PDB file of C-alpha atoms and ligand atoms in Angstrom:
ATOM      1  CA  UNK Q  22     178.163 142.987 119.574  1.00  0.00           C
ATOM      2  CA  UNK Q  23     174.511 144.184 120.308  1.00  0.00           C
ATOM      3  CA  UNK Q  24     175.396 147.153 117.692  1.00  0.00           C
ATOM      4  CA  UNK Q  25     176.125 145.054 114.987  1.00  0.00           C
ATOM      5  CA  UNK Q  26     173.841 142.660 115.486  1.00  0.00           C
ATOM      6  CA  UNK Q  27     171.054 145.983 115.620  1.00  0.00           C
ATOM      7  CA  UNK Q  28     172.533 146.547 112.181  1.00  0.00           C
ATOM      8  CA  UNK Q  29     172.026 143.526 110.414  1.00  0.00           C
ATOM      9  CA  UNK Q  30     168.537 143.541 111.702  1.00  0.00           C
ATOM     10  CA  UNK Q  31     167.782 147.083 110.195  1.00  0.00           C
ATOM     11  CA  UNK Q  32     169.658 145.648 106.867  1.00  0.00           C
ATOM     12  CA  UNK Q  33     167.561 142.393 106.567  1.00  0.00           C
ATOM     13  CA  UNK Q  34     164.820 144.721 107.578  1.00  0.00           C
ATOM     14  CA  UNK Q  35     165.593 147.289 104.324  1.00  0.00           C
ATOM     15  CA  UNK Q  36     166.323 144.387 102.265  1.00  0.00           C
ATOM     16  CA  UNK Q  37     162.872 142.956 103.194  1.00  0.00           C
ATOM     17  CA  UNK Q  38     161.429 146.656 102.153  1.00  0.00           C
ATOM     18  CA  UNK Q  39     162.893 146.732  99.091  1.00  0.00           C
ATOM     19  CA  UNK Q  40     161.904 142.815  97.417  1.00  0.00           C
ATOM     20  CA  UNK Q  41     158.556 143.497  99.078  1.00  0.00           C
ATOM     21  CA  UNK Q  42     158.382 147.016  96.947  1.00  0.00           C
ATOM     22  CA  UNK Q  43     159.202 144.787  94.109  1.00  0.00           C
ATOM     23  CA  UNK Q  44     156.742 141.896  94.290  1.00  0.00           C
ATOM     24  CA  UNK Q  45     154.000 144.375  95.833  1.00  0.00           C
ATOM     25  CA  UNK Q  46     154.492 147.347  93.996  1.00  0.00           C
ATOM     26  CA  UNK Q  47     152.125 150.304  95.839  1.00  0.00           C
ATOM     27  CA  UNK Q  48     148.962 150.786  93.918  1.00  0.00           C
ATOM     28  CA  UNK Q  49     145.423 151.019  95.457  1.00  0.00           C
ATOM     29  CA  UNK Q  50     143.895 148.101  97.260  1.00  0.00           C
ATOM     30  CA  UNK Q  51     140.415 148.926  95.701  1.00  0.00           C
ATOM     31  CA  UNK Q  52     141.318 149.960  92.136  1.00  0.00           C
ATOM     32  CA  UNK Q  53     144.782 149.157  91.318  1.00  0.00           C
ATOM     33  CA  UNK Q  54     145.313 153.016  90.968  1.00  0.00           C
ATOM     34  CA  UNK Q  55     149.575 153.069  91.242  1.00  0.00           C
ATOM     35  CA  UNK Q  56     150.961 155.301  93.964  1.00  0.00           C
ATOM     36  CA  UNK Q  57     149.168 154.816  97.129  1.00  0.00           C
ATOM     37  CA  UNK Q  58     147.846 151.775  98.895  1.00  0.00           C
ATOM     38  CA  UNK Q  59     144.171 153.267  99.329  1.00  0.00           C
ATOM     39  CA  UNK Q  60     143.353 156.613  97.143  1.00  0.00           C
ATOM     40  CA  UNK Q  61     140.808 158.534  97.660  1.00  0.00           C
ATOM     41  CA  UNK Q  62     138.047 157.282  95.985  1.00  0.00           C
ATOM     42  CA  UNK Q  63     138.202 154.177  97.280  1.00  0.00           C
ATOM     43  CA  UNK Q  64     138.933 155.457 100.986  1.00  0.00           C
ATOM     44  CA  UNK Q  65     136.057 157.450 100.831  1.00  0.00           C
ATOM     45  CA  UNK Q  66     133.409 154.150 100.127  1.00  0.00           C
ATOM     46  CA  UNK Q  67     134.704 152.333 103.124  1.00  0.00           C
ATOM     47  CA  UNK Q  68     131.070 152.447 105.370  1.00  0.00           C
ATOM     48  CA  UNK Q  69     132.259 152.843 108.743  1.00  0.00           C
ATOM     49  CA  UNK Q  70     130.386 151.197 111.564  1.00  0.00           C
ATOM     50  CA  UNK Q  71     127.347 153.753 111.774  1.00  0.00           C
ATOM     51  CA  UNK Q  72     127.135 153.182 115.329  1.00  0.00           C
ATOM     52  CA  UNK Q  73     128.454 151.571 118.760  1.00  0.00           C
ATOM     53  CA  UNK Q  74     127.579 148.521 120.493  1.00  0.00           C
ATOM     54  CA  UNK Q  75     127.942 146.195 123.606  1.00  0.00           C
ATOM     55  CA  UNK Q  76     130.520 144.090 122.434  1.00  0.00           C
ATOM     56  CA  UNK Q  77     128.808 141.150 124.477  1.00  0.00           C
ATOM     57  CA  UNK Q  78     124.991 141.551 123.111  1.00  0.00           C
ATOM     58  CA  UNK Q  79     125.109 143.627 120.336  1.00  0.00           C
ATOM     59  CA  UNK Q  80     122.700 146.722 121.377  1.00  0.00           C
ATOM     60  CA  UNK Q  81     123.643 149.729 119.936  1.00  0.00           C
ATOM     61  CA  UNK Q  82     124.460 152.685 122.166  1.00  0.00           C
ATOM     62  CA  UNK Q  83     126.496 155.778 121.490  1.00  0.00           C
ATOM     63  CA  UNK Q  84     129.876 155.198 123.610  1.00  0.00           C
ATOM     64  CA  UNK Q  85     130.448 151.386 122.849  1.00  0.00           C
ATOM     65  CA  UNK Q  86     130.169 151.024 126.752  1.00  0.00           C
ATOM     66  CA  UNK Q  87     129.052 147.592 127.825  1.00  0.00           C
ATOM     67  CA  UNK Q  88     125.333 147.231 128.723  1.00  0.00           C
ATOM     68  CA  UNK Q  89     124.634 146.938 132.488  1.00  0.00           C
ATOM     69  CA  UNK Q  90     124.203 142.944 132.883  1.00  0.00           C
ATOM     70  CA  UNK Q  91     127.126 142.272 130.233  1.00  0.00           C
ATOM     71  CA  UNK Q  92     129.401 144.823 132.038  1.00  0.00           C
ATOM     72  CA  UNK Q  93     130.310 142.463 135.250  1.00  0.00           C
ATOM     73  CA  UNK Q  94     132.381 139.868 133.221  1.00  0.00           C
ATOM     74  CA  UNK Q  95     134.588 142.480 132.070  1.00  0.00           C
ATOM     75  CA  UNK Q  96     137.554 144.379 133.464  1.00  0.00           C
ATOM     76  CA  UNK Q  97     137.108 146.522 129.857  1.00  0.00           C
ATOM     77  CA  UNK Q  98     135.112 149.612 130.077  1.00  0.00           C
ATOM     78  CA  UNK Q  99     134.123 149.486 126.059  1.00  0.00           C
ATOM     79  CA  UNK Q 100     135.532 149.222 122.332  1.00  0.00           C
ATOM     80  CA  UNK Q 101     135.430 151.639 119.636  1.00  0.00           C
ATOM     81  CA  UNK Q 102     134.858 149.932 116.304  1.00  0.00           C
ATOM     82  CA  UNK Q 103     135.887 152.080 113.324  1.00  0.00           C
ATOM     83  CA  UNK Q 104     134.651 149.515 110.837  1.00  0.00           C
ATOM     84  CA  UNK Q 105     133.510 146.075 110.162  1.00  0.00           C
ATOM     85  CA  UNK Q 106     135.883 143.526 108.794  1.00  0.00           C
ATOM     86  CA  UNK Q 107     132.889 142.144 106.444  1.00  0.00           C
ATOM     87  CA  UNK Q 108     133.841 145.424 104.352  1.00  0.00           C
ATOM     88  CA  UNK Q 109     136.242 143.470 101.746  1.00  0.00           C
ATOM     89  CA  UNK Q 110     138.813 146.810 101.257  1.00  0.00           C
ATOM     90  CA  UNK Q 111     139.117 146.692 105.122  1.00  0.00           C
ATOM     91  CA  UNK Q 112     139.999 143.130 105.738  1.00  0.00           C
ATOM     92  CA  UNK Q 113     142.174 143.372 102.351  1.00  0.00           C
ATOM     93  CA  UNK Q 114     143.723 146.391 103.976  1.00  0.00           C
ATOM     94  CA  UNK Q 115     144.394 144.557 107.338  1.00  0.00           C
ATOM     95  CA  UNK Q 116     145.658 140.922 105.748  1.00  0.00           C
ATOM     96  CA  UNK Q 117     148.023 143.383 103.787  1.00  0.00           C
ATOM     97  CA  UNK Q 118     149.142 144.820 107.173  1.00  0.00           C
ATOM     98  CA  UNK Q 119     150.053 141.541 108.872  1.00  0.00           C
ATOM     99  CA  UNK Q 120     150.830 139.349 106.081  1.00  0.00           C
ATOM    100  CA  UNK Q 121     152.186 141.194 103.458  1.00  0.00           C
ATOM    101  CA  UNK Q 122     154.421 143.188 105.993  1.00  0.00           C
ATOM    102  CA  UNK Q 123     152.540 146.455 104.149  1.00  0.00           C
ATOM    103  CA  UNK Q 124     153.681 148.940 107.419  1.00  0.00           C
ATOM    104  CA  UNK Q 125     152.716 151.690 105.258  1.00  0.00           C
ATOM    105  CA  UNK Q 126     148.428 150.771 105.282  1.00  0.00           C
ATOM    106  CA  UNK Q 127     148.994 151.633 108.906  1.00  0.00           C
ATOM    107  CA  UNK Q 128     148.694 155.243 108.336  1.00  0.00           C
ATOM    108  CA  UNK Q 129     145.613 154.618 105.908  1.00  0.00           C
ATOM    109  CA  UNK Q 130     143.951 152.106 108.621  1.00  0.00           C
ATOM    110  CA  UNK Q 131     144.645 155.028 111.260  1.00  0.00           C
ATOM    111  CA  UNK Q 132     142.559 157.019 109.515  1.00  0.00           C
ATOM    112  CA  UNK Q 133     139.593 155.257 110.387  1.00  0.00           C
ATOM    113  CA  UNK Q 134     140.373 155.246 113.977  1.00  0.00           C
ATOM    114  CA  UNK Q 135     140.602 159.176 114.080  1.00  0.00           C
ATOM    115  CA  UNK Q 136     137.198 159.260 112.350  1.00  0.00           C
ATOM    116  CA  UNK Q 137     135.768 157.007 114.764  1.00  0.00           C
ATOM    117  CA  UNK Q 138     137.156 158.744 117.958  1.00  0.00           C
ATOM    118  CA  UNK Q 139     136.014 162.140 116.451  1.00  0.00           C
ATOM    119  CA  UNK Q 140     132.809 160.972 116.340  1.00  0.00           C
ATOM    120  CA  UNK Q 141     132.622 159.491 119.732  1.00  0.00           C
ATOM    121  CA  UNK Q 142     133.877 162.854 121.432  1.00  0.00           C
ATOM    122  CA  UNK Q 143     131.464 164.723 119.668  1.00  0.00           C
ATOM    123  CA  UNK Q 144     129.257 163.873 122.392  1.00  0.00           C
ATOM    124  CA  UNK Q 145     131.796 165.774 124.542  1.00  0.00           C
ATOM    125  CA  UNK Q 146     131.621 168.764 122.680  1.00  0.00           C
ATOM    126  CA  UNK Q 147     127.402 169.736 123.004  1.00  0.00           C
ATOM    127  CA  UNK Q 148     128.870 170.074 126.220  1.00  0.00           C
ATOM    128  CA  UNK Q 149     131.276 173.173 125.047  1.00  0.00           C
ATOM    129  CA  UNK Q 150     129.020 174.669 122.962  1.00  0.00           C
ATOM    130  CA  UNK Q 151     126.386 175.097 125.573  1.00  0.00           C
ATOM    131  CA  UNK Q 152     128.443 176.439 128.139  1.00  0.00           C
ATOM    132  CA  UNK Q 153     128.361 179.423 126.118  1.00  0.00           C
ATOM    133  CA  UNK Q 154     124.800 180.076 127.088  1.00  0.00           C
ATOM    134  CA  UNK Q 155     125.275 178.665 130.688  1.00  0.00           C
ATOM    135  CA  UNK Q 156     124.731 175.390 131.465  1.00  0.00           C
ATOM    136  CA  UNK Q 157     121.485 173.322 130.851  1.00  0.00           C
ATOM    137  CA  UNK Q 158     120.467 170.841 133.064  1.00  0.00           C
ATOM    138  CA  UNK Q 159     120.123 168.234 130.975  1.00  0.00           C
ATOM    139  CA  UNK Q 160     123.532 168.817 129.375  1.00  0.00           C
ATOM    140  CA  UNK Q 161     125.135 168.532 132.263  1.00  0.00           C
ATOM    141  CA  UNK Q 162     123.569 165.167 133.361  1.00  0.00           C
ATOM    142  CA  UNK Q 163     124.072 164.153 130.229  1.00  0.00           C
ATOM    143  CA  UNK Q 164     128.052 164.872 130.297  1.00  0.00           C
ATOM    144  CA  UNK Q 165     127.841 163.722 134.623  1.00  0.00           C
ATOM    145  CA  UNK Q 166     127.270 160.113 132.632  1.00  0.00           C
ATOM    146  CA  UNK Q 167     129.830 159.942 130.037  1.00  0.00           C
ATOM    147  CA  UNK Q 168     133.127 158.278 131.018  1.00  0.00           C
ATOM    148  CA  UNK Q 169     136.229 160.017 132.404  1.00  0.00           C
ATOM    149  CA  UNK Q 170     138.401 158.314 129.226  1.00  0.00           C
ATOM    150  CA  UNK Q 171     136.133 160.817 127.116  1.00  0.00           C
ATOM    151  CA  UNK Q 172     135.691 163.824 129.456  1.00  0.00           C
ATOM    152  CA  UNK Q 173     139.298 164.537 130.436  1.00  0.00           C
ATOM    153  CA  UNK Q 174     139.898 162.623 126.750  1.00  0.00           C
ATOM    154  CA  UNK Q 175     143.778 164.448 126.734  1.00  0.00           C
ATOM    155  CA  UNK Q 176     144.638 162.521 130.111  1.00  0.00           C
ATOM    156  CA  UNK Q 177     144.584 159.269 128.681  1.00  0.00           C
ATOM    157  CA  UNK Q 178     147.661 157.149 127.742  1.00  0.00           C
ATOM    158  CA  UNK Q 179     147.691 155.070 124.824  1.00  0.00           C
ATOM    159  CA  UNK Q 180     148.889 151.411 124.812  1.00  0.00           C
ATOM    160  CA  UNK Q 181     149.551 148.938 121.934  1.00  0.00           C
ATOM    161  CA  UNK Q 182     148.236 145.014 122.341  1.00  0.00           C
ATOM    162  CA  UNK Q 183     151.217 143.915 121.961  1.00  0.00           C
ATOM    163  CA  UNK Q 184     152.631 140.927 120.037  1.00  0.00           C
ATOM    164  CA  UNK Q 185     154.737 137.851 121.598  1.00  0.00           C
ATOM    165  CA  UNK Q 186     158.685 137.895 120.682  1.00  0.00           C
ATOM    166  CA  UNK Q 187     157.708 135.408 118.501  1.00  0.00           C
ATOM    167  CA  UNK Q 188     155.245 137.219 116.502  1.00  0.00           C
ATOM    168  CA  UNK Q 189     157.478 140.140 116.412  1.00  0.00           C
ATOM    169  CA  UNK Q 190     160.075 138.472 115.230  1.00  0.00           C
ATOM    170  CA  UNK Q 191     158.673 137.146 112.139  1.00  0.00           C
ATOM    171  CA  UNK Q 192     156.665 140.227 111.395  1.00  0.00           C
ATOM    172  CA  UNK Q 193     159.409 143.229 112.101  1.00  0.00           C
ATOM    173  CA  UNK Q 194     156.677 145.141 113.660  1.00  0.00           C
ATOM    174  CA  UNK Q 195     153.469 145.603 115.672  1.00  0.00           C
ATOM    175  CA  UNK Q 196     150.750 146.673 113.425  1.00  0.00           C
ATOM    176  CA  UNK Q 197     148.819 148.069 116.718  1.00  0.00           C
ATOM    177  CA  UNK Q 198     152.026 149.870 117.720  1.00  0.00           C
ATOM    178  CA  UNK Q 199     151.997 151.438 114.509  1.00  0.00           C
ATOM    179  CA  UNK Q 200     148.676 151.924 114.825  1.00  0.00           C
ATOM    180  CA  UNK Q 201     149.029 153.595 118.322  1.00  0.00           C
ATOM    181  CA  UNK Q 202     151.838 155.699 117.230  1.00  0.00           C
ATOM    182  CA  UNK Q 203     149.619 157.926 114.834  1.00  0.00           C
ATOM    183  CA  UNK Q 204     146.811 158.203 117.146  1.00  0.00           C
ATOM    184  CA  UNK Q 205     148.843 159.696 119.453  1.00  0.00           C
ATOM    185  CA  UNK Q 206     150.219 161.835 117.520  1.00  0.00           C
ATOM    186  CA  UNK Q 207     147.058 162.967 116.060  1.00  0.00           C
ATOM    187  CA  UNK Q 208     145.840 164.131 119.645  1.00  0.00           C
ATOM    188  CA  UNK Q 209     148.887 164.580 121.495  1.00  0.00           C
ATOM    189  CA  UNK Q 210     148.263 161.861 123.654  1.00  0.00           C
ATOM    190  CA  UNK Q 211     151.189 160.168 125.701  1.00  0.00           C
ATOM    191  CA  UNK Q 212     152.158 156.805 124.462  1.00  0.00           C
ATOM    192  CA  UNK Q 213     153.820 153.364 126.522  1.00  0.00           C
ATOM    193  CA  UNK Q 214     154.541 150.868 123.652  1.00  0.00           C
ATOM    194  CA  UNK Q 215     157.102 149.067 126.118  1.00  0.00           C
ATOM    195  CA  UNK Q 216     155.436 148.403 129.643  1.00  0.00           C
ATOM    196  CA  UNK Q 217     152.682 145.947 128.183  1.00  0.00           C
ATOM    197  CA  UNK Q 218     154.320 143.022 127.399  1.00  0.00           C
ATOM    198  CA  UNK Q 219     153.413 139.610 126.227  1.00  0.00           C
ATOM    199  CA  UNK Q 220     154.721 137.065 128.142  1.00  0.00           C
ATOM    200  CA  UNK Q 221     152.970 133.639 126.333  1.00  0.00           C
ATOM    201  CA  UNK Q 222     152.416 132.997 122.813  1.00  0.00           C
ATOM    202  CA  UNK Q 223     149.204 131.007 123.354  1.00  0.00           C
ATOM    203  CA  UNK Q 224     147.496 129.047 121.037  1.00  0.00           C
ATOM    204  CA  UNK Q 225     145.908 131.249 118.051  1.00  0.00           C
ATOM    205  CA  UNK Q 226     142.966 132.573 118.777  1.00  0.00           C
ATOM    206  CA  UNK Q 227     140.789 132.488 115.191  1.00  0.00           C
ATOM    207  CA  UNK Q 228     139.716 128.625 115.777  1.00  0.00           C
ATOM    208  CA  UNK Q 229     138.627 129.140 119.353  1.00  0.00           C
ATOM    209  CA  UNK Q 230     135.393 130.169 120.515  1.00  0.00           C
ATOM    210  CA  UNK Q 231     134.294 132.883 123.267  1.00  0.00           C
ATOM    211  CA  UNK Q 232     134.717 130.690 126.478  1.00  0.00           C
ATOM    212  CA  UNK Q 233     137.978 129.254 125.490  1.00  0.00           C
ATOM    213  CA  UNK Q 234     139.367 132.420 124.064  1.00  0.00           C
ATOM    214  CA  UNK Q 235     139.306 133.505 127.393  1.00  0.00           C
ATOM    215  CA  UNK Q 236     140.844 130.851 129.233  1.00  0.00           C
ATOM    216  CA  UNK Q 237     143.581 130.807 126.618  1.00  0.00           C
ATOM    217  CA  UNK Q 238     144.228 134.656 126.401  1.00  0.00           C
ATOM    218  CA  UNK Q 239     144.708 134.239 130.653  1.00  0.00           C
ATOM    219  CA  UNK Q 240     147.975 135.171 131.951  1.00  0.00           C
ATOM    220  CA  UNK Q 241     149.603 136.211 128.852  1.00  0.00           C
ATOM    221  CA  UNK Q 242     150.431 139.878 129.811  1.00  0.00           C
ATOM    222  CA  UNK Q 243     152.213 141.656 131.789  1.00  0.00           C
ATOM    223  CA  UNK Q 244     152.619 145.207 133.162  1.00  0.00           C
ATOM    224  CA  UNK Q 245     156.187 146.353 133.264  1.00  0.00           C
ATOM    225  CA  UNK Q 246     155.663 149.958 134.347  1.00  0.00           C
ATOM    226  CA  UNK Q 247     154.512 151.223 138.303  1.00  0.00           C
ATOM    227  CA  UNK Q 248     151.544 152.121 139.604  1.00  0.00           C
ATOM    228  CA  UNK Q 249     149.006 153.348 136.757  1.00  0.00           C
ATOM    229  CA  UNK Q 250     147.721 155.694 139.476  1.00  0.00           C
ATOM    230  CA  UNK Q 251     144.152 155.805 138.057  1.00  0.00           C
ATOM    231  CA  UNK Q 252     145.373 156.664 134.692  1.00  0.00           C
ATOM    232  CA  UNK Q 253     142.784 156.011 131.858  1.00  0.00           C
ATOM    233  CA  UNK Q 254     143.819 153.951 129.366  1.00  0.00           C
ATOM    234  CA  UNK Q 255     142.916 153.327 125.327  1.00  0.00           C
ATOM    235  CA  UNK Q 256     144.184 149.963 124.496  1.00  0.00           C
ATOM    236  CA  UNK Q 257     144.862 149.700 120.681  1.00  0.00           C
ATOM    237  CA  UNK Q 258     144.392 146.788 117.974  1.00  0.00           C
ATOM    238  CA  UNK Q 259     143.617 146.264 114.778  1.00  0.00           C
ATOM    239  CA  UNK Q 260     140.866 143.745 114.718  1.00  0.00           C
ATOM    240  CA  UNK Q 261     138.365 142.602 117.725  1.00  0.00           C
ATOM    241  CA  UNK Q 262     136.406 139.305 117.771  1.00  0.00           C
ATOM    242  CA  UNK Q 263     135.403 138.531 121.381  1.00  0.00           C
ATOM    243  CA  UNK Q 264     136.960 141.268 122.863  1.00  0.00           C
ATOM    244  CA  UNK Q 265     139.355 138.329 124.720  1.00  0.00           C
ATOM    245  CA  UNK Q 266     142.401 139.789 124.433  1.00  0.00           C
ATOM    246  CA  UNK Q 267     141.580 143.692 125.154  1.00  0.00           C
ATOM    247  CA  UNK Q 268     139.789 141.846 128.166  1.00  0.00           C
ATOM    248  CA  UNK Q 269     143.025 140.387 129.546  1.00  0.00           C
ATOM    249  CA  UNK Q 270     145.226 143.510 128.965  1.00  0.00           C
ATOM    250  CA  UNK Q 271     142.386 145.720 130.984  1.00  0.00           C
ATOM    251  CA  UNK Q 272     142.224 142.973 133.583  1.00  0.00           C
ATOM    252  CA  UNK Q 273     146.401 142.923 134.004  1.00  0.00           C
ATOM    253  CA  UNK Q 274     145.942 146.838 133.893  1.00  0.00           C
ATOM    254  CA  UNK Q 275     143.654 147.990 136.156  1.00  0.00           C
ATOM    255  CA  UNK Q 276     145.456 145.230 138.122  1.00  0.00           C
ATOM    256  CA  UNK Q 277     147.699 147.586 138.226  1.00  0.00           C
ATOM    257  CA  UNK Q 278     146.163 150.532 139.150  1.00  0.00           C
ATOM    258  CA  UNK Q 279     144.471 152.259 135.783  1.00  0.00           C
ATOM    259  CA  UNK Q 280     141.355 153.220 135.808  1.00  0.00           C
ATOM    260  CA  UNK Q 281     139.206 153.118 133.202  1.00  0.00           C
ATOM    261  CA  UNK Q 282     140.718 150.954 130.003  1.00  0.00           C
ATOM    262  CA  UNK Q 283     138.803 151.284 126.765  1.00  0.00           C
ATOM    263  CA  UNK Q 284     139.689 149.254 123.702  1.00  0.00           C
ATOM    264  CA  UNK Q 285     140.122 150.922 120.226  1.00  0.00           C
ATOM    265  CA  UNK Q 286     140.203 149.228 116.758  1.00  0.00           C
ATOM    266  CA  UNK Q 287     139.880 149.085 112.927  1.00  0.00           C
ATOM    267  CA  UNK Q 288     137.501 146.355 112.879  1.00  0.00           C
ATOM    268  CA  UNK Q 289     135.326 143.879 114.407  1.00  0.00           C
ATOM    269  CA  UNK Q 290     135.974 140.660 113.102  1.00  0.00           C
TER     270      UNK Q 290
HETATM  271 ZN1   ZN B  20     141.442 153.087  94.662  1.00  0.00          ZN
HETATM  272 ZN1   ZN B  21     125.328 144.077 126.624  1.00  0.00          ZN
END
């Protein structure tokens, strides 16, 4: 019973694929170009975010860690912010994504999160090339204060925020699962999309603001899977606003026993 009902899913699922092909036929987000939904012109004017913040005051640092004083109302260690969701072929790109059931931007909208995790462990690697010469100091000070998620940066398990039943449901996928999938592919990294579940579909967030995004994110997860034994975590979505939900999943997490949990995403909203 289960089998066929699998295969009507996967039908209505191809059948979807196909009338979407035909009412969004693939050309280029930014210039219409037919073939691909981002070419290469336009993927290459997409401004990244030039550099990291506290998500809670906005000063710029290099690791996206939260600033001292903003750090004790989080269970979160950080964020990674590829991009900015002001930057029109990025929200286009993301709307596309979730509304337009466009799966395939999610390997496009990856992209960005490689480039922005490249550039983050970059800090990692002064360390490697000055070992060469014996280690300085001030290098190794410097690397004493970076974060265990980016030292021992092929320990970490990835996790997709994932979406209620609901949600899933009427979208036929997870765009941060699909999201997660390439990353981890990208730098070997193991992968849980199952343990991390949602258990409430809570009111939508977008018309809420910071304090009550938290109080209406609270208790909506879940952690299937055992003890995280200090395992550090990179939670990933596609957009960020307040930082609410990553919040909640790192809170349920280390709950759990993870250590550090760091968020990852396309864009801040
Ligand atoms: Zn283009
Ligand atoms: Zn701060």
């Amino acid at each position: 019973m289960d089998f066929i009902f699998f295969n009507i899913i996967k039908s209505a699922k191809k059948f979807r694929a196909l009338f979407l092909d035909l009412i969004f036929p693939i050309e280029c987000l930014g210039c219409d170009r037919e073939g691909e939904w981002l070419c290469d012109k336009c993927y290459k004017e997409i401004k990244l975010k030039p550099k990291q913040y506290c998500l809670h005051c906005k000063k710029e640092n290099d690791l996206g860690d939260f600033c001292a004083p903003c750090k004790i109302i989080y269970d979160l260690d950080g964020v990674w912010i590829a991009a900015l969701y002001d930057e029109v072929l990025i929200s286009q790109a993301i709307k596309s994504l979730k509304y337009h059931f466009i799966s395939g931007l999610a390997g496009e909208l990856s992209k960005l999160l490689i480039v922005c995790l490249n550039k983050i462990l970059e800090q990692r690697r002064i360390l490697k090339s000055s070992l060469i010469d014996g280690v300085d100091w001030r290098i190794f000070k410097q690397t004493k204060n970076l974060p265990l998620a980016i030292l021992n940066f092929s320990d970490n398990l990835i996790i997709p925020v994932p979406l209620s039943k609901k949600r899933w449901r009427w979208r036929g996928f997870n765009q941060a699962e699909l999201l997660a999938k390439e990353v981890a592919e990208k730098y070997d990294l193991a992968i849980d999309k199952s343990n991390l579940i949602r258990i409430k579909h809570k009111k939508p967030q977008a018309k809420l603001n910071e304090i009550h995004r938290l109080e209406n994110i609270k208790g909506c997860f879940n952690w299937q899977g055992g003890n995280l034994n200090k395992k550090n975590i990179i939670l990933i979505d596609d957009v960020v606003t307040t930082g609410a939900t990553l919040n909640e999943c790192a809170k349920v997490l280390k709950a759990n026993g993870a250590g550090e949990v760091w968020g990852l995403v396309v864009a801040k909203g």
